[in-house]
XYZ file of C-alpha atoms in Angstrom:
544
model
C -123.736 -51.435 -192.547
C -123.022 -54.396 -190.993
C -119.760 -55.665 -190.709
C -117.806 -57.694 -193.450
C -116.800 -61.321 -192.433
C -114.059 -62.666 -195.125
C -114.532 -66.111 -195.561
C -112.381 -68.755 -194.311
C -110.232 -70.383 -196.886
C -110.395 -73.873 -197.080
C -107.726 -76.422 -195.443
C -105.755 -78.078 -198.074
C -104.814 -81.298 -197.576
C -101.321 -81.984 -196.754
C -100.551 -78.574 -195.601
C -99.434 -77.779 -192.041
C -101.222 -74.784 -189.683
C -98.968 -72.308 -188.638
C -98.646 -72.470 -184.435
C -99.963 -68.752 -182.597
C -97.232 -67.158 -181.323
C -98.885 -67.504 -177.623
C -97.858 -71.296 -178.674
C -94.629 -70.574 -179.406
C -94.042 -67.940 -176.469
C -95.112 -70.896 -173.945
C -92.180 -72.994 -175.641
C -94.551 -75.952 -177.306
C -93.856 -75.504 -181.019
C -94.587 -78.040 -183.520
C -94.397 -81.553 -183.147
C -91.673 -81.977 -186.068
C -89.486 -79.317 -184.031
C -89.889 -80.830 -181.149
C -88.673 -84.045 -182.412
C -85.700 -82.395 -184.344
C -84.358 -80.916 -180.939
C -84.403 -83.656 -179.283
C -82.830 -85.661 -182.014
C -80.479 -83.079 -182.198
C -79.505 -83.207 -178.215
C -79.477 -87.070 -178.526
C -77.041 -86.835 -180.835
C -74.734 -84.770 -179.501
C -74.984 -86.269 -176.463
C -74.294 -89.818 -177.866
C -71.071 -87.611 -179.829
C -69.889 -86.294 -176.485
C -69.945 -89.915 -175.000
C -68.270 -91.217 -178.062
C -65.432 -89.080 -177.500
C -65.303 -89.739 -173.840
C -65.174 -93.563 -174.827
C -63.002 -93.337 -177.572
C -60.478 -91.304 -174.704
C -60.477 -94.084 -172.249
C -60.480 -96.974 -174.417
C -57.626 -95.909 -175.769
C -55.658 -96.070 -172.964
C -56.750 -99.336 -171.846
C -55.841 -100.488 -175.153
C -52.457 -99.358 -174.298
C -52.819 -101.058 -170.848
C -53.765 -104.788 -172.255
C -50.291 -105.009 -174.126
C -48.545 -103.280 -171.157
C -49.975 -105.869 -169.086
C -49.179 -108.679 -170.686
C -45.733 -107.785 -170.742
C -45.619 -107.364 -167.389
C -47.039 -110.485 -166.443
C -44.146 -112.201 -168.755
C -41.661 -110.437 -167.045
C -42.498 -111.720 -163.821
C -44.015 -115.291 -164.385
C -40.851 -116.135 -166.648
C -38.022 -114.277 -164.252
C -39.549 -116.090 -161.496
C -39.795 -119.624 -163.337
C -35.884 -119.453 -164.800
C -34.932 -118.071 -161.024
C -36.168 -120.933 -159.478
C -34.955 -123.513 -161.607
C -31.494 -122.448 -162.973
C -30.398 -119.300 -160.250
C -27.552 -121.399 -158.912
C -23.489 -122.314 -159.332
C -21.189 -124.276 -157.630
C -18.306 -122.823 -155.844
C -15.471 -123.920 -153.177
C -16.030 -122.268 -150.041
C -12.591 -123.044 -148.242
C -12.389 -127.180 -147.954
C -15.882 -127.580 -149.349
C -16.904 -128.169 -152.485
C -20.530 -126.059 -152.584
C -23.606 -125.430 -154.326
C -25.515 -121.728 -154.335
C -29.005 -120.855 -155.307
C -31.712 -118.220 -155.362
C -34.910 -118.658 -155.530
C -38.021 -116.371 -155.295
C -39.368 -116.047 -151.947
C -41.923 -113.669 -149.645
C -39.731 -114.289 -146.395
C -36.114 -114.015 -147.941
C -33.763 -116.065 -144.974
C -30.886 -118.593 -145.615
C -30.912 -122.066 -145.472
C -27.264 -123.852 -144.595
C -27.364 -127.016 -145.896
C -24.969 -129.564 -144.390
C -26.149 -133.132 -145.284
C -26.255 -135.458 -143.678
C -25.325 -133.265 -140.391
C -28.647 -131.041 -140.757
C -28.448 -127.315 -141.564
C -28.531 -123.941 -140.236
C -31.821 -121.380 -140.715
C -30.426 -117.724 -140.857
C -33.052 -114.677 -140.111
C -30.284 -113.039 -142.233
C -32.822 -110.644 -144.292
C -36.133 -110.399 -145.736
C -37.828 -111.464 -149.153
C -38.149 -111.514 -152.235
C -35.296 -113.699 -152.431
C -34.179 -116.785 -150.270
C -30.682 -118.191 -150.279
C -29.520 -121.763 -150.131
C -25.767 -122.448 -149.732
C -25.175 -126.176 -149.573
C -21.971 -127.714 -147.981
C -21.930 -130.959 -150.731
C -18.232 -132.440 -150.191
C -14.828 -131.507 -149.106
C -12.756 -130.866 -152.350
C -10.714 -133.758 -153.210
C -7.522 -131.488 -153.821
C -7.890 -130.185 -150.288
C -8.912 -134.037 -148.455
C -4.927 -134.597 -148.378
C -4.332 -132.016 -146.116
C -6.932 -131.890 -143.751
C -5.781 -134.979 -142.912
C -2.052 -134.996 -142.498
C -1.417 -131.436 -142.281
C -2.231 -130.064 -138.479
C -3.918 -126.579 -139.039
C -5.049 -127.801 -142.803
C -8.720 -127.232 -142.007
C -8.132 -124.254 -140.108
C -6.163 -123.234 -144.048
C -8.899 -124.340 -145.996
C -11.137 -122.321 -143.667
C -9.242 -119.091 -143.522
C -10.325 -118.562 -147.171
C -14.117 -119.295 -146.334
C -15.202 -115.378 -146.372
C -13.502 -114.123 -149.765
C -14.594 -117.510 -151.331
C -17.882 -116.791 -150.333
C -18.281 -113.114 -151.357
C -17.096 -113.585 -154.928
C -19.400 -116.577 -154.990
C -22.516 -114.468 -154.287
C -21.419 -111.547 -156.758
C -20.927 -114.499 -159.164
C -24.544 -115.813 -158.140
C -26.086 -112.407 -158.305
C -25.063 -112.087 -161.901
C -26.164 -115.344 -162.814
C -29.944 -114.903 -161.294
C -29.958 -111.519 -163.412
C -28.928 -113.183 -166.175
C -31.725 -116.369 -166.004
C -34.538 -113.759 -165.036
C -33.605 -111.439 -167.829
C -33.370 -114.933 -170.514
C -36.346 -116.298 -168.686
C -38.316 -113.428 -169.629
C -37.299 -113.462 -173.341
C -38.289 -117.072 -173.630
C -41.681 -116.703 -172.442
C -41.783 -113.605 -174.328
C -40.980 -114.993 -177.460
C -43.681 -117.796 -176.541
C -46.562 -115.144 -175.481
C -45.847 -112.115 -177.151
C -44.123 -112.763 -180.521
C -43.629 -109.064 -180.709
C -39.755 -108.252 -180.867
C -40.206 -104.556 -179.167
C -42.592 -106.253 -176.405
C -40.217 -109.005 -175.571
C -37.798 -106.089 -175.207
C -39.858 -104.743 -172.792
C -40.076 -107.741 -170.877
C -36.316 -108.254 -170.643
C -35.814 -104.899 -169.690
C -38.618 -105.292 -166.942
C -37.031 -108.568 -165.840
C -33.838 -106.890 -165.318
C -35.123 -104.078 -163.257
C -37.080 -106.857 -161.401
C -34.369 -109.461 -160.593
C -31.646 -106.159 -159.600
C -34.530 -104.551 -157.599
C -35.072 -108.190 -155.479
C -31.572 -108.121 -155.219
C -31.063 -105.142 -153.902
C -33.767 -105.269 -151.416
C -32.304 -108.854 -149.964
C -28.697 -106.521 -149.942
C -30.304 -103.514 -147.750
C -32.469 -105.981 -145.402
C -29.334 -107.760 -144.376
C -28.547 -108.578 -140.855
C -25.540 -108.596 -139.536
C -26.122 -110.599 -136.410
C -27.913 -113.555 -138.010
C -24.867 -115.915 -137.666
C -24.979 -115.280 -133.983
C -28.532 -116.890 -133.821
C -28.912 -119.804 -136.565
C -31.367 -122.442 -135.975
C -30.227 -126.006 -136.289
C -32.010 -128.577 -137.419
C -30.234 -132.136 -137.799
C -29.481 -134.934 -135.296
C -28.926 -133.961 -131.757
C -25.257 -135.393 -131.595
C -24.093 -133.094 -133.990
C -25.978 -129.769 -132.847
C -23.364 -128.298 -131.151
C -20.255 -129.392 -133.650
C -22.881 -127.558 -136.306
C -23.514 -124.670 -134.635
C -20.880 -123.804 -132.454
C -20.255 -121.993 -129.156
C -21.718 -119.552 -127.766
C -18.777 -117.805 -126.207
C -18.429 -114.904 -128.723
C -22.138 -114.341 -129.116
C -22.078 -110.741 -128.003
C -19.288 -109.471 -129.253
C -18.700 -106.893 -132.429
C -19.694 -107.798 -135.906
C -16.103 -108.133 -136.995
C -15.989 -111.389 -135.104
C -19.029 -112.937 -136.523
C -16.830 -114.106 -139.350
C -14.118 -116.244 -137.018
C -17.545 -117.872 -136.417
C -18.197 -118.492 -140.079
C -14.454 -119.349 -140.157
C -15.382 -121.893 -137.092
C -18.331 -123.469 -138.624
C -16.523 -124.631 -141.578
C -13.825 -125.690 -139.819
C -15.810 -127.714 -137.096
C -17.977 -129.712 -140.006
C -14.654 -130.264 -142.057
C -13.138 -132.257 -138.929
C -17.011 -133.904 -138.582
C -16.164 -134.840 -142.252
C -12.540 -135.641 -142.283
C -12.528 -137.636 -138.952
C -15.976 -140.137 -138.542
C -14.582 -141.743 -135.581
C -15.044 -138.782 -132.766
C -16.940 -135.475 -132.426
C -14.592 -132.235 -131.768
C -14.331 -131.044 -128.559
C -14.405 -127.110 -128.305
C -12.673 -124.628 -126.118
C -14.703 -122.943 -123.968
C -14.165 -118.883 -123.020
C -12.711 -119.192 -119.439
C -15.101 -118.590 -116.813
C -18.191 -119.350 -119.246
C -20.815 -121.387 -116.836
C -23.771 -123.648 -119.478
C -26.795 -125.147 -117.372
C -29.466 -127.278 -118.742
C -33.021 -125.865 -117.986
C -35.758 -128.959 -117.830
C -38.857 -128.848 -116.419
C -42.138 -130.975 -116.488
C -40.114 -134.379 -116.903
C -43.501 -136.415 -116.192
C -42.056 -139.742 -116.139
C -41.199 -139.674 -119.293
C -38.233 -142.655 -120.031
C -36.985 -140.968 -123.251
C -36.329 -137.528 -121.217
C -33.083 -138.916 -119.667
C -31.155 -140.296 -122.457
C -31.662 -136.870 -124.177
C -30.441 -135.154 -121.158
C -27.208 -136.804 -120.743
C -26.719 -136.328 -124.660
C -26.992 -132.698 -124.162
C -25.044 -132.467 -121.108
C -22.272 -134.221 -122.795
C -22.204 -132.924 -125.786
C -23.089 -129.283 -125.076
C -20.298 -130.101 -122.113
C -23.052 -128.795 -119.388
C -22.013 -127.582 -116.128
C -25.029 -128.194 -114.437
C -29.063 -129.198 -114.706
C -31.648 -127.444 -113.347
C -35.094 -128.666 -112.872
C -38.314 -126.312 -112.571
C -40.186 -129.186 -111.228
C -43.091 -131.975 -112.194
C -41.001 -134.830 -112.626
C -43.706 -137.247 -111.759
C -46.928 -137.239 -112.683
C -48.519 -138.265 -108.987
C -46.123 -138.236 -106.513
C -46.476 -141.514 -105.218
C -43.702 -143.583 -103.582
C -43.706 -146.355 -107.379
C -42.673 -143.023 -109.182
C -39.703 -142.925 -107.227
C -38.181 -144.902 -108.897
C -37.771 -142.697 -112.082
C -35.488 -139.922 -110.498
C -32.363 -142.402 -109.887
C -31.498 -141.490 -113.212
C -30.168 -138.061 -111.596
C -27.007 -139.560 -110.215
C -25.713 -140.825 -113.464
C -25.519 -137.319 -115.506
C -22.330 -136.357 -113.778
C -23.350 -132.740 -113.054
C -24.801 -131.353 -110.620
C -28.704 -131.213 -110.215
C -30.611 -128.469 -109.004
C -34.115 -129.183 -108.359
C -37.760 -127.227 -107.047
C -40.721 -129.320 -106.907
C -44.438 -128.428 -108.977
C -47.417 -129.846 -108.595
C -47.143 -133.039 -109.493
C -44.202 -133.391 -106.861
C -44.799 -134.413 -103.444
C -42.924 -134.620 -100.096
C -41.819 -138.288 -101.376
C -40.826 -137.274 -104.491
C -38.691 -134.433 -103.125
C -37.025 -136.588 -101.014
C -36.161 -139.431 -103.080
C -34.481 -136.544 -105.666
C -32.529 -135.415 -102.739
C -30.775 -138.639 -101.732
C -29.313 -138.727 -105.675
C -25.462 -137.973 -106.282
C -25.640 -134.492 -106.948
C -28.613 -133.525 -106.412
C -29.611 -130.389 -104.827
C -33.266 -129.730 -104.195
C -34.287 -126.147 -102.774
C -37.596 -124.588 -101.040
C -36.855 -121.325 -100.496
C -32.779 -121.110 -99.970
C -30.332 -120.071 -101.781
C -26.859 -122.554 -102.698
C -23.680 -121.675 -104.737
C -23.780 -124.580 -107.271
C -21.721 -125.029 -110.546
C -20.402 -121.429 -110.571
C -23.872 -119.850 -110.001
C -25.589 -118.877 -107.076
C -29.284 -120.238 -106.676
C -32.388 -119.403 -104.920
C -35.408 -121.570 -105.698
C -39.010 -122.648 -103.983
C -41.418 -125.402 -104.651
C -44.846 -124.994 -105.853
C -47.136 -124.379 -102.716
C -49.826 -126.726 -104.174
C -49.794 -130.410 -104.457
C -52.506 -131.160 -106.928
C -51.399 -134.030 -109.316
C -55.055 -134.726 -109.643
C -56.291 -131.033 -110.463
C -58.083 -130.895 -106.939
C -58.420 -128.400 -104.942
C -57.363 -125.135 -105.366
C -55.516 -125.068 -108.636
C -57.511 -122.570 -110.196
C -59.355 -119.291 -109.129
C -58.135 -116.658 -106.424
C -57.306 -118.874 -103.507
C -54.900 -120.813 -105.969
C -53.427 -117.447 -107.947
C -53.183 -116.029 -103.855
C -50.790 -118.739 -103.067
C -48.548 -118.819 -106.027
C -48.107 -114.768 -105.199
C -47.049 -115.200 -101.987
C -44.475 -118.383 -102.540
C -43.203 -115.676 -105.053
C -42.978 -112.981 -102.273
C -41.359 -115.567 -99.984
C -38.864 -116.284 -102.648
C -38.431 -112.507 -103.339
C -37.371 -112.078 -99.542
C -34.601 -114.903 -99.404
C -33.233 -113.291 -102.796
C -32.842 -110.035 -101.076
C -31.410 -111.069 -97.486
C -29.027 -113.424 -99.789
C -25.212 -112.356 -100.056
C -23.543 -112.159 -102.056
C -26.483 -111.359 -105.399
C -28.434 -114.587 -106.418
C -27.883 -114.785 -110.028
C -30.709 -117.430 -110.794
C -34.217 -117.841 -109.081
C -36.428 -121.065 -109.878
C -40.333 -121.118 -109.691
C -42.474 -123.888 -110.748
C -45.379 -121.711 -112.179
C -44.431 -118.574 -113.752
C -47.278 -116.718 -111.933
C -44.521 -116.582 -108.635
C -41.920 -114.662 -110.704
C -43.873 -111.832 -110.599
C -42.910 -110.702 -107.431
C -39.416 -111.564 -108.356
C -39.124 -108.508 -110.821
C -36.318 -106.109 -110.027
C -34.439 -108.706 -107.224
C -32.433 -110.622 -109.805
C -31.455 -110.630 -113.187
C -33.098 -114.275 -114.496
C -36.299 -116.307 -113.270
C -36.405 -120.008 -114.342
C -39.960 -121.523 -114.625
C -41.989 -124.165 -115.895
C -45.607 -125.359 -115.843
C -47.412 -124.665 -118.743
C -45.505 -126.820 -121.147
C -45.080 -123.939 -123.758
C -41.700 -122.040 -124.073
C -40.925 -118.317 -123.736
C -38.554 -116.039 -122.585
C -39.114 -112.157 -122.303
C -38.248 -109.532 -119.643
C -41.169 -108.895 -116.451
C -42.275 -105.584 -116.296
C -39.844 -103.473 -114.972
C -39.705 -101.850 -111.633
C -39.115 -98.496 -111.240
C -34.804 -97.936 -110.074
C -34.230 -102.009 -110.039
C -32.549 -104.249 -112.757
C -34.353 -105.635 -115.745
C -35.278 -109.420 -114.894
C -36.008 -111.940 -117.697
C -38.105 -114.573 -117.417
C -37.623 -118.073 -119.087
C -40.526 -120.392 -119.077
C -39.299 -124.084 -120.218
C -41.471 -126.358 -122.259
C -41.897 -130.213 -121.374
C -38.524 -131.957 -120.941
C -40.796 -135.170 -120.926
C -43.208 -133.858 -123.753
C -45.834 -133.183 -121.240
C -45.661 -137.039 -120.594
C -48.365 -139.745 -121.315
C -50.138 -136.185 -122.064
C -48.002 -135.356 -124.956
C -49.483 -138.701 -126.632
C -53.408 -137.800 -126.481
C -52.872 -135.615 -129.386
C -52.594 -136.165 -133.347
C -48.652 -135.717 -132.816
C -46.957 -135.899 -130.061
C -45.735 -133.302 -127.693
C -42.047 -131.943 -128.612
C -39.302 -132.707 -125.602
C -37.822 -129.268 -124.925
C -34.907 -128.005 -123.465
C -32.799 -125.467 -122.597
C -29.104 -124.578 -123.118
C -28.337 -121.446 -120.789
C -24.761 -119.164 -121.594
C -23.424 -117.737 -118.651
C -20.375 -115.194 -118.931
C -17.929 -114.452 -116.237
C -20.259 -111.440 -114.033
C -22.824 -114.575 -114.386
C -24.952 -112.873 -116.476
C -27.162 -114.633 -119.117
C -25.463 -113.848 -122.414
C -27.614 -116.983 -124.577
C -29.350 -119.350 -124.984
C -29.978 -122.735 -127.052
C -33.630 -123.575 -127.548
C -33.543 -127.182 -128.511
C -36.675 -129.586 -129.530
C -37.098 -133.318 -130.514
C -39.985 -133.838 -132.772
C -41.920 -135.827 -129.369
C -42.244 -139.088 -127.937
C -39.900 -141.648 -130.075
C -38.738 -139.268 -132.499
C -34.892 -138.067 -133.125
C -35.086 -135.666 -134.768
C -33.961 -132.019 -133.607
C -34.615 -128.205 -133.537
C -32.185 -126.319 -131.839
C -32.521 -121.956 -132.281
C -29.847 -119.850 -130.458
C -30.651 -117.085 -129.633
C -28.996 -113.845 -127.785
C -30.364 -112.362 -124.658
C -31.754 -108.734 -125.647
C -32.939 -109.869 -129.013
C -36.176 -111.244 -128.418
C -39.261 -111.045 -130.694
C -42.464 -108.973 -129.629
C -44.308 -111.670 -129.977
C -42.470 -114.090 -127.728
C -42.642 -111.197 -125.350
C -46.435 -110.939 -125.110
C -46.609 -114.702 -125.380
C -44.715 -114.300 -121.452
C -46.778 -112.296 -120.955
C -49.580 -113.355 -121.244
C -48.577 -116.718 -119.082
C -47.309 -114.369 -115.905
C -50.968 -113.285 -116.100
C -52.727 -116.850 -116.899
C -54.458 -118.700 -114.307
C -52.839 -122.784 -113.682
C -54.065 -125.462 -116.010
C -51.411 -128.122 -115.086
C-alpha cells in the first residue's frame, strides 16, 4: 500500500503561521515580537534617561536660585561699598574723611589737597583705602598757631585717632554691603528666605575682603609712599628719609611727622618747614642726559633747595652736539650752590667738558677719583663721541670700548684709598666691570630709569646699579612723541658709613608741565621686575 498523504488544511484568513523552531533557535521570531522587544528596550531606555534627567535637573534647579542670590550679594555689597563705605573722623589737627571701596589691587591713597597725596603699597585687594586730609579742625586752628608744640599735640594723637577710625570704618562697610545686599534683594528676589541668604552672603563677603586687606598688610609701606602733587611741596609731604631703615616701631613718629609737617604747610602759607636732618646724612642729586633742555635747571635748583641737596652729580649728555654755541647752556652750574660732579657721554665733547669745568663748583672727572660733598668719587667719560650716531656706537667695536673704559674705571677704584663710595659711567654697559669694587654705580644713557644690584662676584660686596632717566626729558627728543618725555631725577640718601640707605625717584609730567611724581623707595626693596629691567640694559647694545 502506498503511503497515506493527509491533506493540507486550508489557510484561514487572518490567522498567523506558527514560526519552526529552527526559526526561533536562530533568534528571528515573529515580526510582532520583534517589534515588542524593541519597544520594550526603547522604553526602558527612554525611563532610565528620564531618571538620569530628572537627577540632574534637579540640582540645577537648585543652582538657578542659588545663583541668583549670589550674584545679589555681590553686585549690591559692591554697589553700597562704593558709594556709602565712608565716615569722617579727626585724625589729630585734621578734620578727615575715610572710605572703602572695592578694588583688585587694594593700596592707599593719602589725599592732601591741594598739596597732592601719598600712594601706599600698604596691602593687596579686594579693598582700597582712601584717607583724605580735608581741613584742620577749627577747635584745634587756635593752637597750632599760638601754642609752640600745638601741632606736634594735635599730632601725638594721630595713631589712636586713626585706629578707632578704621575699626569704625570697617563696621560701617559691613554694615552698607550687608544693607546693600538686602535692597537689591528685595528688588530681584522678592523672596524673604533668599534675601536672607544674600545678607548673610554679603556679610561673609565684605568680613572676608576685610580680612584679606588685614593679613596682606605691610608694615613698611610708610617708608616708601609715592608723592604726587607740586614739586615745592614734595618733600614737606613726604618727609625725610633719615629713619627709613630703622624698626617698624618708628614708622609711626613718621606718620606722627607727616601730619605734623602738612599742619604747619596749612597753618603757616607764608614759608615751607625746614627739617632736621640725621647728622652725618649726605643727599646728592643724580641727573643725567640734560640735552639742552632750558626747563632742566630751574627744576634742579628747586630740588636742591628744597630737598636741601648736598651735591649734583651728572652722568653726562648735557648737550646734544658738543659744539662750542652749546656752551653756553652749562653756566647754569655755578648758580646751584652745591657742588657739581660731572662725566661726559656721548653727546659731550672736549669743549663741552671744558666749559663745565671752568663753572663754580664744578668738578668734572675721567677716570680719578675726588672727595666731594662728604663722598668719595671715581668717575670716567664715555670713550665715544658720537652726537651724530656715527661711527662705532653700535656692534662689537662699540660694546669693546665701553668694557674696557669700565675696566679702566674698575682699576682707579681699586688703587683708590681710602674705598670710593660712588662710581659714575655714562652708559651702563661700563658698570659691568665695576661689580664687586664698590658698593653703588651711577649711570645714564638710555633715558629709562632703574636701579637693581649687578651680578654678584664671588667673595666681593654686592654693587647696585642706578641708571637715571632724562633730566632734560631726552631733550628736543622727548617732543617727537604723542606726549612728551618725563624730566627725571634722582634724590640719593646717604648715611654716615656712606652707604646708600634711599632714594627719591622724582618725575615731571615732560616738557612744560608741573606736575610731579616722586616714589621713595629703600635700598634692598626693589621689585623683580625693575631688576630684570637693569638687567636687561647692562646687556643692551647703545641706541643714544
Amino acid at each position: 500500500m502506498g503511503e497515506h498523504v493527509q491533506p493540507r488544511r486550508p489557510r484561514q484568513p487572518g490567522r498567523r503561521r506558527r514560526p519552526d523552531r529552527a526559526g526561533q533557535q536562530r533568534g528571528y521570531g515573529d515580526g510582532a515580537a520583534l517589534t515588542a522587544r524593541l519597544r520594550a528596550r526603547t522604553l526602558a531606555t527612554l525611563r532610565r534617561a528620564g531618571a538620569l534627567a530628572r537627577r540632574v535637573a534637579g540640582p540645577a534647579r537648585r543652582a538657578r536660585p542659588a545663583a541668583a542670590v549670589a550674584l545679589v550679594a555681590v553686585v549690591g555689597a559692591v554697589l553700597a561699598v562704593a558709594g556709602a563705605a565712608r565716615l569722617d573722623a579727626d585724625l589729630g589737627p585734621f578734620r578727615s574723611t575715610l572710605a572703602v571701596a572695592p578694588s583688585l589691587t587694594g593700596d592707599t591713597d593719602i589725599e592732601i589737597p591741594p598739596l597732592g597725596e601719598l600712594l601706599l603699597d600698604s596691602h593687596d585687594g579686594p579693598v582700597h583705602l582712601t584717607v583724605r586730609l580735608d581741613r584742620l579742625d577749627q577747635r584745634r586752628t587756635t593752637a597750632l598757631i599760638t601754642e609752640p608744640d600745638g601741632v606736634a599735640q594735635a599730632g601725638a594723637t594721630a595713631l589712636s585717632d586713626l585706629g578707632d577710625a578704621l575699626v569704625r570704618l570697617g563696621l560701617r562697610t559691613v554694615a552698607v554691603a550687608v544693607l546693600g545686599a538686602v535692597v537689591l534683594g528685595w528688588v530681584v528676589l522678592r523672596d524673604r528666605r533668599r534675601v536672607a541668604a544674600a545678607a548673610v552672603t554679603a556679610l561673609a563677603l565684605a568680613l572676608a575682603a576685610l580680612a584679606a586687606g588685614g593679613a596682606t598688610f605691610r608694615r613698611e609701606a610708610l617708608a616708601e609712599p609715592r608723592y604726587e602733587g607740586l614739586l615745592t611741596n614734595a618733600p614737606a609731604v613726604v618727609g625725610d628719609a633719615r629713619k627709613v631703615a630703622d624698626r617698624y616701631e618708628e614708622y609711626a613718629a613718621q606718620l606722627q611727622k607727616l601730619l605734623t609737617n602738612v599742619g604747619r604747610l596749612y597753618s603757616t602759607v607764608s614759608s615751607l618747614p625746614t627739617f632736621e636732618a640725621q647728622p652725618g646724612t649726605v643727599r646728592a642729586l643724580h641727573v643725567s642726559d640734560l640735552h639742552l633742555n632750558p626747563t632742566a635747571w630751574p627744576t634742579i635748583r628747586t630740588v636742591v633747595k628744597q630737598f636741601d641737596v648736598d651735591l649734583v652729580i651728572d652722568t653726562g649728555d648735557i648737550t646734544d652736539w658738543g659744539s662750542e654755541p652749546e656752551q653756553s647752556y652749562v653756566d647754569a652750574i655755578g648758580g646751584l650752590g652745591v657742588p657739581y660732579v660731572f662725566i661726559p657721554g656721548n653727546h659731550d665733547s672736549a669743549g663741552t667738558a671744558a666749559a663745565v669745568a671752568r663753572q663754580r663748583g664744578a668738578v668734572v672727572l675721567d677716570n680719578r677719583a675726588v672727595q666731594v660733598g662728604g663722598l668719595r668719587l671715581a668717575g670716567i667719560g664715555d670713550p665715544r663721541f658720537t652726537p651724530d650716531k656715527a661711527g662705532a656706537t653700535e656692534g662689537k667695536q662699540g660694546l669693546e670700548r665701553l668694557r674696557e673704559s669700565g675696566a679702566a674705571l674698575a682699576a682707579t677704584v681699586r688703587a683708590t684709598s681710602p674705598s670710593v663710595d660712588v662710581a659714575l659711567v655714562h652708559d651702563p654697559v661700563s658698570a659691568a666691570s665695576l661689580t664687586g669694587t664698590v658698593p653703588l654705580v651711577l649711570a645714564g644713557h638710555t633715558h629709562q630709569r632703574a636701579f637693581a644690584p649687578l651680578p654678584a662676584a664671588p667673595g666681593r660686596q654686592r654693587t647696585w646699579l642706578s641708571v637715571s632717566g632724562s633730566t632734560g626729558g631726552a631733550g628736543l627728543r622727548g617732543l617727537e612723541g604723542g606726549e612728551p618725555t618725563p624730566l627725571s631725577m634722582s634724590v640719593l640718601y646717604f648715611d654716615t658709613a656712606r652707604r646708600l640707605q634711599a632714594y627719591d625717584d622724582i618725575r615731571l609730567g615732560g616738557t612744560g608741565q608741573s606736575q610731579v611724581t616722586l616714589e621713595r623707595h629703600v635700598v634692598g626693596a626693589v621689585p623683580p621686575a625693575t631688576a630684570a629691567g637693569t638687567r636687561g640694559i647692562a646687556a643692551a647694545t647703545d641706541t643714544h
